[in-house]
XYZ file of N, CA and C in Angstrom:
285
model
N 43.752 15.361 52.700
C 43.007 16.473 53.246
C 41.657 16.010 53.796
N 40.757 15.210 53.312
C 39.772 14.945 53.275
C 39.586 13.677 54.483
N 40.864 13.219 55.284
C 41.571 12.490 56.188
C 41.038 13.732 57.712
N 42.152 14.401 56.882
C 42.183 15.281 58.251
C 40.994 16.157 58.669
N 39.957 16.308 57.657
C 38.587 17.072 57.693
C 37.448 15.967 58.954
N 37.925 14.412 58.347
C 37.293 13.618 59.227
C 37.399 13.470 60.679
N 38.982 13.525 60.977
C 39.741 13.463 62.615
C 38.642 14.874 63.010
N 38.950 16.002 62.048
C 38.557 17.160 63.107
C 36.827 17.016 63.288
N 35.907 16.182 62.039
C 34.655 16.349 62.590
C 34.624 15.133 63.881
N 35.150 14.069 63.954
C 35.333 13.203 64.851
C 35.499 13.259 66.271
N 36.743 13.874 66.244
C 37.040 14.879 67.610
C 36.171 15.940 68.329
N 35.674 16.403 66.971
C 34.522 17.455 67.729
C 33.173 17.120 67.975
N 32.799 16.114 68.507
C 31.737 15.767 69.062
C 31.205 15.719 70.722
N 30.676 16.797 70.632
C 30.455 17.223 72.030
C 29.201 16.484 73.045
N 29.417 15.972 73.931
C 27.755 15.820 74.582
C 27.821 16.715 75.732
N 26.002 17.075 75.368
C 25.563 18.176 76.863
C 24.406 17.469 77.762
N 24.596 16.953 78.824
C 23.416 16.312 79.513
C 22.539 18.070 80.027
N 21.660 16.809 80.227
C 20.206 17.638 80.807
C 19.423 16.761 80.583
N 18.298 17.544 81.453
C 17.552 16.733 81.763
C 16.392 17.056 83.142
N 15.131 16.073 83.486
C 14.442 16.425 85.176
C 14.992 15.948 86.148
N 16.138 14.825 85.854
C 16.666 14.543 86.849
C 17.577 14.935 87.955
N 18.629 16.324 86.636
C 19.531 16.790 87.023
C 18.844 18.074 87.550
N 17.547 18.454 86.836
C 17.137 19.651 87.444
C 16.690 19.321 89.305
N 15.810 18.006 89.231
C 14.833 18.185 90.252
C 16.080 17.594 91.620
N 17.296 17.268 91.642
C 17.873 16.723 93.061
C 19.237 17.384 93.257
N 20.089 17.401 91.563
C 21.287 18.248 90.924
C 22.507 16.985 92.336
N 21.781 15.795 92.597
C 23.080 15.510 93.497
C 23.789 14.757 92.572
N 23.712 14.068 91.167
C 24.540 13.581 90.400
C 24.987 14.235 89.675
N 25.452 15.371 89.541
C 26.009 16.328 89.050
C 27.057 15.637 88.726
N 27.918 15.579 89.593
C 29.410 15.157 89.989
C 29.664 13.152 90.067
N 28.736 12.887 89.961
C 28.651 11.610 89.882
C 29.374 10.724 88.612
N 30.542 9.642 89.029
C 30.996 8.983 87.802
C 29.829 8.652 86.667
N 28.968 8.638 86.604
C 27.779 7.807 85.672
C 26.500 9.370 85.839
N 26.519 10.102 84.957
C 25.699 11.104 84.859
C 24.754 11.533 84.381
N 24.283 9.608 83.922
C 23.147 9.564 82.794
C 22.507 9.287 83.269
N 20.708 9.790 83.858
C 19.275 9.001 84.289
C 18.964 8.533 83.335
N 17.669 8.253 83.691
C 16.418 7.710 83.245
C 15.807 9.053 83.172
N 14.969 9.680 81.755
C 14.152 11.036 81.858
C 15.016 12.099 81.311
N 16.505 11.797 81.394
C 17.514 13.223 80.985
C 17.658 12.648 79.299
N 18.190 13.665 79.035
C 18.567 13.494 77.566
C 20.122 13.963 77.336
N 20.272 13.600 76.137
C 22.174 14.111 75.695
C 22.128 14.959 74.407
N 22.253 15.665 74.091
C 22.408 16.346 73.312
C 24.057 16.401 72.112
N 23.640 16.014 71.249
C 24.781 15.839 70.494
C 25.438 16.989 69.615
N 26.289 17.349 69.535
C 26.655 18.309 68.578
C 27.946 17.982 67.987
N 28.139 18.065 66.328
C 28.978 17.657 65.761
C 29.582 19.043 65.266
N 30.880 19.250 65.364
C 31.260 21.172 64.974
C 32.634 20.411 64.074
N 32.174 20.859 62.695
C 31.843 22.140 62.052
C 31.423 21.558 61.431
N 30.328 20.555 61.370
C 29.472 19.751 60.164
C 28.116 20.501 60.980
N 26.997 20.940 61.292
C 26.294 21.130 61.635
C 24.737 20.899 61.087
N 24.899 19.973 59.623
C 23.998 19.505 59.243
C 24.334 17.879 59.342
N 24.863 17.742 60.200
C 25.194 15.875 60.772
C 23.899 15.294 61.135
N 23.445 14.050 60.843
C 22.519 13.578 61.364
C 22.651 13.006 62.582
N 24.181 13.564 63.237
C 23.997 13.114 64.965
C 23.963 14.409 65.606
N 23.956 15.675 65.165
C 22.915 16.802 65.992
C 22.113 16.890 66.038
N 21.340 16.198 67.237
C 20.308 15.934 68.024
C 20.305 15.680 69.361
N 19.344 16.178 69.889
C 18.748 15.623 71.075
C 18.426 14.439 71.487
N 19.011 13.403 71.981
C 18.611 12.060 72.343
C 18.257 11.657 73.702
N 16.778 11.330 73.808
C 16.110 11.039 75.050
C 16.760 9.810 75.942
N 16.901 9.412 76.890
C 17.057 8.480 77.714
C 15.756 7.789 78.384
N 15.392 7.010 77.872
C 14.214 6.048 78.317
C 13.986 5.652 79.483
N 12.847 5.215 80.216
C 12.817 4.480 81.558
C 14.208 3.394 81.866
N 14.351 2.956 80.864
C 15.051 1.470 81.388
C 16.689 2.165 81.018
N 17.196 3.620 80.587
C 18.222 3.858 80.567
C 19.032 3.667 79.274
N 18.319 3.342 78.385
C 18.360 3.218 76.761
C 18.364 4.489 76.162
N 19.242 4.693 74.876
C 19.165 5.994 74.183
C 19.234 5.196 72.589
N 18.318 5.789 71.782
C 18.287 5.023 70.501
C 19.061 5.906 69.422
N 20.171 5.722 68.917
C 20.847 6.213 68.573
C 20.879 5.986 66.863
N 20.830 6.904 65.973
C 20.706 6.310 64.321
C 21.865 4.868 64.143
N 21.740 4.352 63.202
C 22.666 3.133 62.748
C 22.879 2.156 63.835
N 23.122 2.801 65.129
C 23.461 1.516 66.515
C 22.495 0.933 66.657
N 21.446 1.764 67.272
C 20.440 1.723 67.953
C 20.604 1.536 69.208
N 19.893 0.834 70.078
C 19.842 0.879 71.597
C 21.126 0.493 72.286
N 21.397 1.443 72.809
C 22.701 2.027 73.937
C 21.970 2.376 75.086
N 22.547 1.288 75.944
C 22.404 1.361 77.611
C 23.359 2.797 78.638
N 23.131 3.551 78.674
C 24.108 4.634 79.141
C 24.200 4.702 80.709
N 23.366 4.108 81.168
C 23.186 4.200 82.676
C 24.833 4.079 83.459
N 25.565 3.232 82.757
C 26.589 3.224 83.335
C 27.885 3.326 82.434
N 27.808 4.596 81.874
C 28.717 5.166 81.532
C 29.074 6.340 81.296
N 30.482 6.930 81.592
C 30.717 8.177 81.966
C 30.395 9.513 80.722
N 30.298 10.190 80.817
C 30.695 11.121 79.725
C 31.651 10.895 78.150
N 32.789 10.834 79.451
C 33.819 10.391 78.102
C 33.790 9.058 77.878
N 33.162 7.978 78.313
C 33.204 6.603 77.643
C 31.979 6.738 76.639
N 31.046 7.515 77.067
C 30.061 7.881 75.431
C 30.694 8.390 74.669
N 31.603 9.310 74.715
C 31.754 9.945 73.568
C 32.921 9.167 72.993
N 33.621 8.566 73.431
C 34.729 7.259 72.857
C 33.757 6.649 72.276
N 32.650 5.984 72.534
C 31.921 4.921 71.879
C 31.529 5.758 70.900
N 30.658 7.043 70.421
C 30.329 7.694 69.556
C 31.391 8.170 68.519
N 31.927 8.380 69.120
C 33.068 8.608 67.882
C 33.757 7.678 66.815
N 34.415 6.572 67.971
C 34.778 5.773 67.212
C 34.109 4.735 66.128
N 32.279 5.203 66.783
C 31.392 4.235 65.882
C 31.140 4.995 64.801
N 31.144 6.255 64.720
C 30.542 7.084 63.911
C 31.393 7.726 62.947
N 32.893 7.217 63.320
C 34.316 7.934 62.072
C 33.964 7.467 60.404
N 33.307 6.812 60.413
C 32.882 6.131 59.119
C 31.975 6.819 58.403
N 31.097 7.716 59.134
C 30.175 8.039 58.573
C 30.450 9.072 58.798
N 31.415 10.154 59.191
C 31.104 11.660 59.179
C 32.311 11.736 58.506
């Protein structure tokens, strides 16, 4: 049971970009790679909601996001779902 409680917090890890970048031009909207420099990702873990990866995580000048236990993750060139493959699969251990 306690198997299958993990898959479902695992699976449910959502990211929401935003950010000034997407506000101030909105032309990478649609863009394979949707992460600036200045935007942030927003993490949400459902139905754990006291996870220490719901948070807001900034994206730095150089395209870095400092993430608990990893630490510095380059996101500039990667998609949505290749973050959240990398987040998940790093983070099944701990949620």
């Amino acid at each position: 049971m306690k198997n299958i409680y993990k898959m479902v917090l695992v699976f449910a890890i959502s990211l929401l970009l935003f950010g000034t970048a997407q506000a101030q031009k909105g032309k990478h909207l649609g863009s394979k790679y949707p992460f600036r420099a200045g935007d942030g990702i927003q993490i949400n873990v459902f139905p754990d909601t006291s996870s220490f990866l719901n948070h807001t995580f900034a994206i730095d000048g150089a395209g870095d996001v400092s993430f608990p236990i990893i630490g510095k993750i380059n996101v500039l060139r990667l998609t949505k779902d290749d973050l959240a493959k990398l987040l998940k699969s790093t983070f099944a251990p701990y949620l």
